[in-house]
Amino acid sequence: MAVVYYARFPGWAEQVKRARHWCEDLLTIHSAFDIPGETVASAVLLLSEAVTNAVRYTASGRGGTFDATLMVEQRKITIEVEDEGRPAGGTLPFIRPLTPMAQHGRGMTLVDYLADTWEPLPKPRTGVGFTLTWADRPRPRTAAASA
């Protein structure tokens, strides 16, 4: 069974931090899903990158809002960040060629590297969605189990 959370944020740069805390708080309360700490950290980082793109490159950051959806299932997290669309001539999220001196443009490279899958949201929506999965971890052996 999936658990779904949704939040709408003002399109301000300061809201990136608020969205990160929202995501981290929700993922850490799911002890039933046994989400590894590194998966939580990756989800929070990638949400931050998607939100930063929404605020920096879309109408969301020009007086609008962005929506974040977080879905937690057994061994799978899906996150979507829906923005208010690109200004005229804008593009969908893409991976930029990296250069050593570039000060921006690494966000989607991180998403591509850490997420199991990612893609722009299906039209008419705009934004990006990604998934993270993890394997079951073996349960620690107890003294009774090893005797």
mmCIF file of N, CA, C and O in Angstrom, residues 36-110:
data_model
loop_
_atom_site.group_PDB
_atom_site.id
_atom_site.type_symbol
_atom_site.label_atom_id
_atom_site.label_comp_id
_atom_site.label_asym_id
_atom_site.label_seq_id
_atom_site.Cartn_x
_atom_site.Cartn_y
_atom_site.Cartn_z
ATOM 1 N N PRO A 36 16.354 3.137 4.243
ATOM 2 C CA PRO A 36 17.739 3.387 4.658
ATOM 3 C C PRO A 36 18.056 4.884 4.678
ATOM 4 O O PRO A 36 17.539 5.660 3.863
ATOM 5 N N GLY A 37 18.916 5.274 5.595
ATOM 6 C CA GLY A 37 19.290 6.684 5.724
ATOM 7 C C GLY A 37 19.855 7.275 4.452
ATOM 8 O O GLY A 37 19.561 8.424 4.110
ATOM 9 N N GLU A 38 20.640 6.490 3.715
ATOM 10 C CA GLU A 38 21.218 7.025 2.471
ATOM 11 C C GLU A 38 20.145 7.252 1.412
ATOM 12 O O GLU A 38 20.259 8.155 0.579
ATOM 13 N N THR A 39 19.075 6.475 1.431
ATOM 14 C CA THR A 39 17.974 6.685 0.490
ATOM 15 C C THR A 39 17.204 7.946 0.861
ATOM 16 O O THR A 39 16.828 8.732 -0.011
ATOM 17 N N VAL A 40 16.985 8.168 2.154
ATOM 18 C CA VAL A 40 16.337 9.409 2.606
ATOM 19 C C VAL A 40 17.188 10.604 2.183
ATOM 20 O O VAL A 40 16.672 11.585 1.631
ATOM 21 N N ALA A 41 18.491 10.532 2.412
ATOM 22 C CA ALA A 41 19.383 11.642 2.049
ATOM 23 C C ALA A 41 19.344 11.916 0.541
ATOM 24 O O ALA A 41 19.298 13.077 0.116
ATOM 25 N N SER A 42 19.339 10.863 -0.268
ATOM 26 C CA SER A 42 19.268 11.044 -1.727
ATOM 27 C C SER A 42 17.941 11.660 -2.136
ATOM 28 O O SER A 42 17.904 12.566 -2.981
ATOM 29 N N ALA A 43 16.844 11.210 -1.534
ATOM 30 C CA ALA A 43 15.523 11.760 -1.866
ATOM 31 C C ALA A 43 15.464 13.244 -1.534
ATOM 32 O O ALA A 43 14.963 14.050 -2.333
ATOM 33 N N VAL A 44 15.983 13.625 -0.378
ATOM 34 C CA VAL A 44 15.968 15.028 0.036
ATOM 35 C C VAL A 44 16.828 15.873 -0.905
ATOM 36 O O VAL A 44 16.425 16.958 -1.328
ATOM 37 N N LEU A 45 18.009 15.379 -1.258
ATOM 38 C CA LEU A 45 18.889 16.099 -2.178
ATOM 39 C C LEU A 45 18.229 16.286 -3.538
ATOM 40 O O LEU A 45 18.227 17.392 -4.097
ATOM 41 N N LEU A 46 17.639 15.221 -4.078
ATOM 42 C CA LEU A 46 17.039 15.310 -5.411
ATOM 43 C C LEU A 46 15.790 16.185 -5.416
ATOM 44 O O LEU A 46 15.560 16.931 -6.373
ATOM 45 N N LEU A 47 14.996 16.123 -4.358
ATOM 46 C CA LEU A 47 13.863 17.043 -4.241
ATOM 47 C C LEU A 47 14.373 18.480 -4.258
ATOM 48 O O LEU A 47 13.825 19.339 -4.963
ATOM 49 N N SER A 48 15.425 18.735 -3.515
ATOM 50 C CA SER A 48 16.010 20.076 -3.460
ATOM 51 C C SER A 48 16.434 20.560 -4.847
ATOM 52 O O SER A 48 16.194 21.712 -5.218
ATOM 53 N N GLU A 49 17.044 19.677 -5.619
ATOM 54 C CA GLU A 49 17.466 20.050 -6.975
ATOM 55 C C GLU A 49 16.267 20.344 -7.873
ATOM 56 O O GLU A 49 16.265 21.313 -8.631
ATOM 57 N N ALA A 50 15.227 19.513 -7.786
ATOM 58 C CA ALA A 50 14.031 19.728 -8.613
ATOM 59 C C ALA A 50 13.321 21.015 -8.216
ATOM 60 O O ALA A 50 12.852 21.771 -9.080
ATOM 61 N N VAL A 51 13.254 21.298 -6.923
ATOM 62 C CA VAL A 51 12.612 22.528 -6.448
ATOM 63 C C VAL A 51 13.428 23.746 -6.868
ATOM 64 O O VAL A 51 12.871 24.763 -7.302
ATOM 65 N N THR A 52 14.739 23.651 -6.753
ATOM 66 C CA THR A 52 15.600 24.763 -7.186
ATOM 67 C C THR A 52 15.372 25.069 -8.661
ATOM 68 O O THR A 52 15.274 26.235 -9.057
ATOM 69 N N ASN A 53 15.261 24.032 -9.499
ATOM 70 C CA ASN A 53 14.980 24.248 -10.921
ATOM 71 C C ASN A 53 13.636 24.944 -11.110
ATOM 72 O O ASN A 53 13.515 25.848 -11.945
ATOM 73 N N ALA A 54 12.620 24.528 -10.353
ATOM 74 C CA ALA A 54 11.297 25.147 -10.478
ATOM 75 C C ALA A 54 11.352 26.631 -10.129
ATOM 76 O O ALA A 54 10.777 27.466 -10.827
ATOM 77 N N VAL A 55 12.059 26.954 -9.063
ATOM 78 C CA VAL A 55 12.141 28.351 -8.611
ATOM 79 C C VAL A 55 13.017 29.177 -9.545
ATOM 80 O O VAL A 55 12.700 30.331 -9.851
ATOM 81 N N ARG A 56 14.102 28.592 -10.025
ATOM 82 C CA ARG A 56 15.065 29.347 -10.823
ATOM 83 C C ARG A 56 14.634 29.512 -12.289
ATOM 84 O O ARG A 56 14.863 30.558 -12.898
ATOM 85 N N TYR A 57 14.017 28.475 -12.873
ATOM 86 C CA TYR A 57 13.830 28.473 -14.323
ATOM 87 C C TYR A 57 12.388 28.521 -14.802
ATOM 88 O O TYR A 57 12.163 28.461 -16.010
ATOM 89 N N THR A 58 11.411 28.567 -13.897
ATOM 90 C CA THR A 58 10.023 28.518 -14.346
ATOM 91 C C THR A 58 9.221 29.681 -13.779
ATOM 92 O O THR A 58 9.686 30.436 -12.933
ATOM 93 N N ALA A 59 7.983 29.774 -14.223
ATOM 94 C CA ALA A 59 7.082 30.818 -13.733
ATOM 95 C C ALA A 59 6.791 30.661 -12.241
ATOM 96 O O ALA A 59 6.363 31.612 -11.592
ATOM 97 N N SER A 60 7.052 29.501 -11.692
ATOM 98 C CA SER A 60 6.873 29.310 -10.245
ATOM 99 C C SER A 60 7.713 30.302 -9.453
ATOM 100 O O SER A 60 7.275 30.816 -8.427
ATOM 101 N N GLY A 61 8.921 30.577 -9.927
ATOM 102 C CA GLY A 61 9.825 31.504 -9.254
ATOM 103 C C GLY A 61 9.587 32.955 -9.582
ATOM 104 O O GLY A 61 10.324 33.828 -9.117
ATOM 105 N N ARG A 62 8.564 33.229 -10.341
ATOM 106 C CA ARG A 62 8.223 34.608 -10.712
ATOM 107 C C ARG A 62 6.845 34.954 -10.151
ATOM 108 O O ARG A 62 5.965 35.395 -10.870
ATOM 109 N N GLY A 63 6.678 34.681 -8.858
ATOM 110 C CA GLY A 63 5.411 34.994 -8.198
ATOM 111 C C GLY A 63 4.443 33.835 -8.119
ATOM 112 O O GLY A 63 3.323 33.999 -7.648
ATOM 113 N N GLY A 64 4.863 32.663 -8.549
ATOM 114 C CA GLY A 64 3.968 31.509 -8.554
ATOM 115 C C GLY A 64 4.215 30.564 -7.392
ATOM 116 O O GLY A 64 4.764 30.939 -6.351
ATOM 117 N N THR A 65 3.825 29.330 -7.599
ATOM 118 C CA THR A 65 3.996 28.278 -6.595
ATOM 119 C C THR A 65 4.534 27.026 -7.276
ATOM 120 O O THR A 65 4.584 26.952 -8.504
ATOM 121 N N PHE A 66 4.925 26.063 -6.467
ATOM 122 C CA PHE A 66 5.255 24.736 -6.982
ATOM 123 C C PHE A 66 4.637 23.716 -6.037
ATOM 124 O O PHE A 66 4.416 23.991 -4.855
ATOM 125 N N ASP A 67 4.335 22.554 -6.583
ATOM 126 C CA ASP A 67 3.725 21.478 -5.813
ATOM 127 C C ASP A 67 4.705 20.319 -5.707
ATOM 128 O O ASP A 67 5.375 19.976 -6.680
ATOM 129 N N ALA A 68 4.750 19.719 -4.524
ATOM 130 C CA ALA A 68 5.578 18.534 -4.312
ATOM 131 C C ALA A 68 4.672 17.389 -3.893
ATOM 132 O O ALA A 68 3.812 17.555 -3.030
ATOM 133 N N THR A 69 4.863 16.250 -4.531
ATOM 134 C CA THR A 69 4.137 15.036 -4.184
ATOM 135 C C THR A 69 5.168 13.976 -3.830
ATOM 136 O O THR A 69 6.139 13.770 -4.567
ATOM 137 N N LEU A 70 4.938 13.313 -2.712
ATOM 138 C CA LEU A 70 5.833 12.279 -2.211
ATOM 139 C C LEU A 70 5.015 11.017 -2.002
ATOM 140 O O LEU A 70 4.017 11.036 -1.278
ATOM 141 N N MET A 71 5.394 9.942 -2.687
ATOM 142 C CA MET A 71 4.695 8.670 -2.539
ATOM 143 C C MET A 71 5.691 7.629 -2.020
ATOM 144 O O MET A 71 6.765 7.448 -2.605
ATOM 145 N N VAL A 72 5.331 6.984 -0.917
ATOM 146 C CA VAL A 72 6.184 5.976 -0.306
ATOM 147 C C VAL A 72 5.480 4.624 -0.410
ATOM 148 O O VAL A 72 4.318 4.492 -0.012
ATOM 149 N N GLU A 73 6.178 3.661 -0.970
ATOM 150 C CA GLU A 73 5.684 2.289 -1.080
ATOM 151 C C GLU A 73 6.750 1.368 -0.504
ATOM 152 O O GLU A 73 7.820 1.826 -0.103
ATOM 153 N N GLN A 74 6.463 0.090 -0.500
ATOM 154 C CA GLN A 74 7.463 -0.869 -0.045
ATOM 155 C C GLN A 74 8.670 -0.817 -0.967
ATOM 156 O O GLN A 74 8.549 -1.091 -2.159
ATOM 157 N N ARG A 75 9.799 -0.396 -0.463
ATOM 158 C CA ARG A 75 11.083 -0.313 -1.172
ATOM 159 C C ARG A 75 11.083 0.654 -2.356
ATOM 160 O O ARG A 75 11.883 0.505 -3.276
ATOM 161 N N LYS A 76 10.215 1.663 -2.344
ATOM 162 C CA LYS A 76 10.187 2.620 -3.456
ATOM 163 C C LYS A 76 9.654 3.974 -2.987
ATOM 164 O O LYS A 76 8.658 4.050 -2.284
ATOM 165 N N ILE A 77 10.344 5.037 -3.412
ATOM 166 C CA ILE A 77 9.910 6.416 -3.181
ATOM 167 C C ILE A 77 9.749 7.063 -4.549
ATOM 168 O O ILE A 77 10.636 6.953 -5.405
ATOM 169 N N THR A 78 8.627 7.727 -4.760
ATOM 170 C CA THR A 78 8.415 8.502 -5.978
ATOM 171 C C THR A 78 8.169 9.945 -5.552
ATOM 172 O O THR A 78 7.352 10.202 -4.665
ATOM 173 N N ILE A 79 8.887 10.869 -6.172
ATOM 174 C CA ILE A 79 8.730 12.288 -5.884
ATOM 175 C C ILE A 79 8.474 13.023 -7.196
ATOM 176 O O ILE A 79 9.145 12.764 -8.196
ATOM 177 N N GLU A 80 7.491 13.916 -7.155
ATOM 178 C CA GLU A 80 7.217 14.789 -8.295
ATOM 179 C C GLU A 80 7.228 16.233 -7.816
ATOM 180 O O GLU A 80 6.698 16.535 -6.749
ATOM 181 N N VAL A 81 7.842 17.086 -8.608
ATOM 182 C CA VAL A 81 7.802 18.528 -8.368
ATOM 183 C C VAL A 81 7.177 19.149 -9.609
ATOM 184 O O VAL A 81 7.748 19.094 -10.695
ATOM 185 N N GLU A 82 5.971 19.677 -9.417
ATOM 186 C CA GLU A 82 5.244 20.292 -10.527
ATOM 187 C C GLU A 82 5.375 21.804 -10.422
ATOM 188 O O GLU A 82 5.085 22.387 -9.379
ATOM 189 N N ASP A 83 5.823 22.413 -11.517
ATOM 190 C CA ASP A 83 5.992 23.860 -11.530
ATOM 191 C C ASP A 83 4.910 24.501 -12.391
ATOM 192 O O ASP A 83 4.026 23.812 -12.896
ATOM 193 N N GLU A 84 4.996 25.814 -12.542
ATOM 194 C CA GLU A 84 3.978 26.545 -13.304
ATOM 195 C C GLU A 84 4.380 26.789 -14.750
ATOM 196 O O GLU A 84 3.799 27.635 -15.419
ATOM 197 N N GLY A 85 5.336 26.052 -15.231
ATOM 198 C CA GLY A 85 5.685 26.122 -16.646
ATOM 199 C C GLY A 85 6.850 27.040 -16.941
ATOM 200 O O GLY A 85 7.170 27.950 -16.189
ATOM 201 N N ARG A 86 7.470 26.758 -18.058
ATOM 202 C CA ARG A 86 8.622 27.532 -18.490
ATOM 203 C C ARG A 86 8.188 28.791 -19.213
ATOM 204 O O ARG A 86 7.177 28.774 -19.908
ATOM 205 N N PRO A 87 8.973 29.847 -19.054
ATOM 206 C CA PRO A 87 8.706 31.044 -19.859
ATOM 207 C C PRO A 87 8.850 30.715 -21.345
ATOM 208 O O PRO A 87 9.411 29.684 -21.705
ATOM 209 N N ALA A 88 8.349 31.576 -22.185
ATOM 210 C CA ALA A 88 8.425 31.353 -23.635
ATOM 211 C C ALA A 88 9.853 31.002 -24.037
ATOM 212 O O ALA A 88 10.807 31.639 -23.624
ATOM 213 N N GLY A 89 9.977 29.942 -24.790
ATOM 214 C CA GLY A 89 11.299 29.524 -25.251
ATOM 215 C C GLY A 89 12.024 28.629 -24.270
ATOM 216 O O GLY A 89 13.123 28.190 -24.536
ATOM 217 N N GLY A 90 11.426 28.346 -23.118
ATOM 218 C CA GLY A 90 12.066 27.500 -22.122
ATOM 219 C C GLY A 90 12.095 26.045 -22.549
ATOM 220 O O GLY A 90 11.436 25.647 -23.507
ATOM 221 N N THR A 91 12.866 25.264 -21.848
ATOM 222 C CA THR A 91 13.016 23.860 -22.196
ATOM 223 C C THR A 91 12.584 22.978 -21.024
ATOM 224 O O THR A 91 12.431 23.438 -19.901
ATOM 225 N N LEU A 92 12.407 21.716 -21.317
ATOM 226 C CA LEU A 92 12.152 20.735 -20.277
ATOM 227 C C LEU A 92 13.443 20.490 -19.494
ATOM 228 O O LEU A 92 14.531 20.800 -19.980
ATOM 229 N N PRO A 93 13.341 19.914 -18.300
ATOM 230 C CA PRO A 93 14.575 19.591 -17.567
ATOM 231 C C PRO A 93 15.481 18.701 -18.414
ATOM 232 O O PRO A 93 15.017 17.795 -19.100
ATOM 233 N N PHE A 94 16.776 18.994 -18.384
ATOM 234 C CA PHE A 94 17.729 18.210 -19.151
ATOM 235 C C PHE A 94 19.076 18.216 -18.450
ATOM 236 O O PHE A 94 19.317 19.025 -17.558
ATOM 237 N N ILE A 95 19.936 17.301 -18.859
ATOM 238 C CA ILE A 95 21.279 17.204 -18.292
ATOM 239 C C ILE A 95 22.206 18.100 -19.109
ATOM 240 O O ILE A 95 22.331 17.929 -20.322
ATOM 241 N N ARG A 96 22.831 19.042 -18.436
ATOM 242 C CA ARG A 96 23.767 19.942 -19.120
ATOM 243 C C ARG A 96 25.158 19.312 -19.173
ATOM 244 O O ARG A 96 25.543 18.612 -18.236
ATOM 245 N N PRO A 97 25.892 19.608 -20.217
ATOM 246 C CA PRO A 97 27.297 19.168 -20.213
ATOM 247 C C PRO A 97 28.025 19.882 -19.074
ATOM 248 O O PRO A 97 27.835 21.082 -18.859
ATOM 249 N N LEU A 98 28.805 19.133 -18.321
ATOM 250 C CA LEU A 98 29.508 19.719 -17.178
ATOM 251 C C LEU A 98 30.848 20.305 -17.602
ATOM 252 O O LEU A 98 31.564 19.721 -18.407
ATOM 253 N N THR A 99 31.136 21.460 -17.040
ATOM 254 C CA THR A 99 32.447 22.059 -17.214
ATOM 255 C C THR A 99 33.003 22.347 -15.827
ATOM 256 O O THR A 99 32.241 22.633 -14.895
ATOM 257 N N PRO A 100 34.311 22.262 -15.663
ATOM 258 C CA PRO A 100 34.894 22.412 -14.330
ATOM 259 C C PRO A 100 34.573 23.747 -13.650
ATOM 260 O O PRO A 100 34.437 23.802 -12.435
ATOM 261 N N MET A 101 34.438 24.807 -14.393
ATOM 262 C CA MET A 101 34.237 26.132 -13.800
ATOM 263 C C MET A 101 32.767 26.542 -13.693
ATOM 264 O O MET A 101 32.461 27.599 -13.149
ATOM 265 N N ALA A 102 31.851 25.727 -14.182
ATOM 266 C CA ALA A 102 30.425 26.077 -14.149
ATOM 267 C C ALA A 102 29.946 26.197 -12.706
ATOM 268 O O ALA A 102 30.276 25.366 -11.851
ATOM 269 N N GLN A 103 29.163 27.244 -12.438
ATOM 270 C CA GLN A 103 28.631 27.452 -11.095
ATOM 271 C C GLN A 103 27.224 26.899 -10.954
ATOM 272 O O GLN A 103 26.708 26.808 -9.848
ATOM 273 N N HIS A 104 26.599 26.535 -12.056
ATOM 274 C CA HIS A 104 25.242 25.990 -12.048
ATOM 275 C C HIS A 104 25.181 24.837 -13.048
ATOM 276 O O HIS A 104 26.102 24.622 -13.821
ATOM 277 N N GLY A 105 24.067 24.112 -13.011
ATOM 278 C CA GLY A 105 23.826 23.117 -14.049
ATOM 279 C C GLY A 105 24.128 21.684 -13.663
ATOM 280 O O GLY A 105 24.138 20.807 -14.521
ATOM 281 N N ARG A 106 24.354 21.423 -12.383
ATOM 282 C CA ARG A 106 24.657 20.050 -11.985
ATOM 283 C C ARG A 106 23.455 19.308 -11.400
ATOM 284 O O ARG A 106 23.521 18.118 -11.135
ATOM 285 N N GLY A 107 22.354 19.999 -11.196
ATOM 286 C CA GLY A 107 21.191 19.414 -10.537
ATOM 287 C C GLY A 107 20.633 18.201 -11.244
ATOM 288 O O GLY A 107 20.419 17.146 -10.623
ATOM 289 N N MET A 108 20.375 18.310 -12.515
ATOM 290 C CA MET A 108 19.798 17.176 -13.235
ATOM 291 C C MET A 108 20.820 16.060 -13.429
ATOM 292 O O MET A 108 20.452 14.894 -13.543
ATOM 293 N N THR A 109 22.107 16.384 -13.417
ATOM 294 C CA THR A 109 23.133 15.344 -13.445
ATOM 295 C C THR A 109 23.057 14.511 -12.165
ATOM 296 O O THR A 109 23.144 13.283 -12.200
ATOM 297 N N LEU A 110 22.860 15.185 -11.028
ATOM 298 C CA LEU A 110 22.674 14.464 -9.758
ATOM 299 C C LEU A 110 21.422 13.590 -9.802
ATOM 300 O O LEU A 110 21.441 12.441 -9.360
#
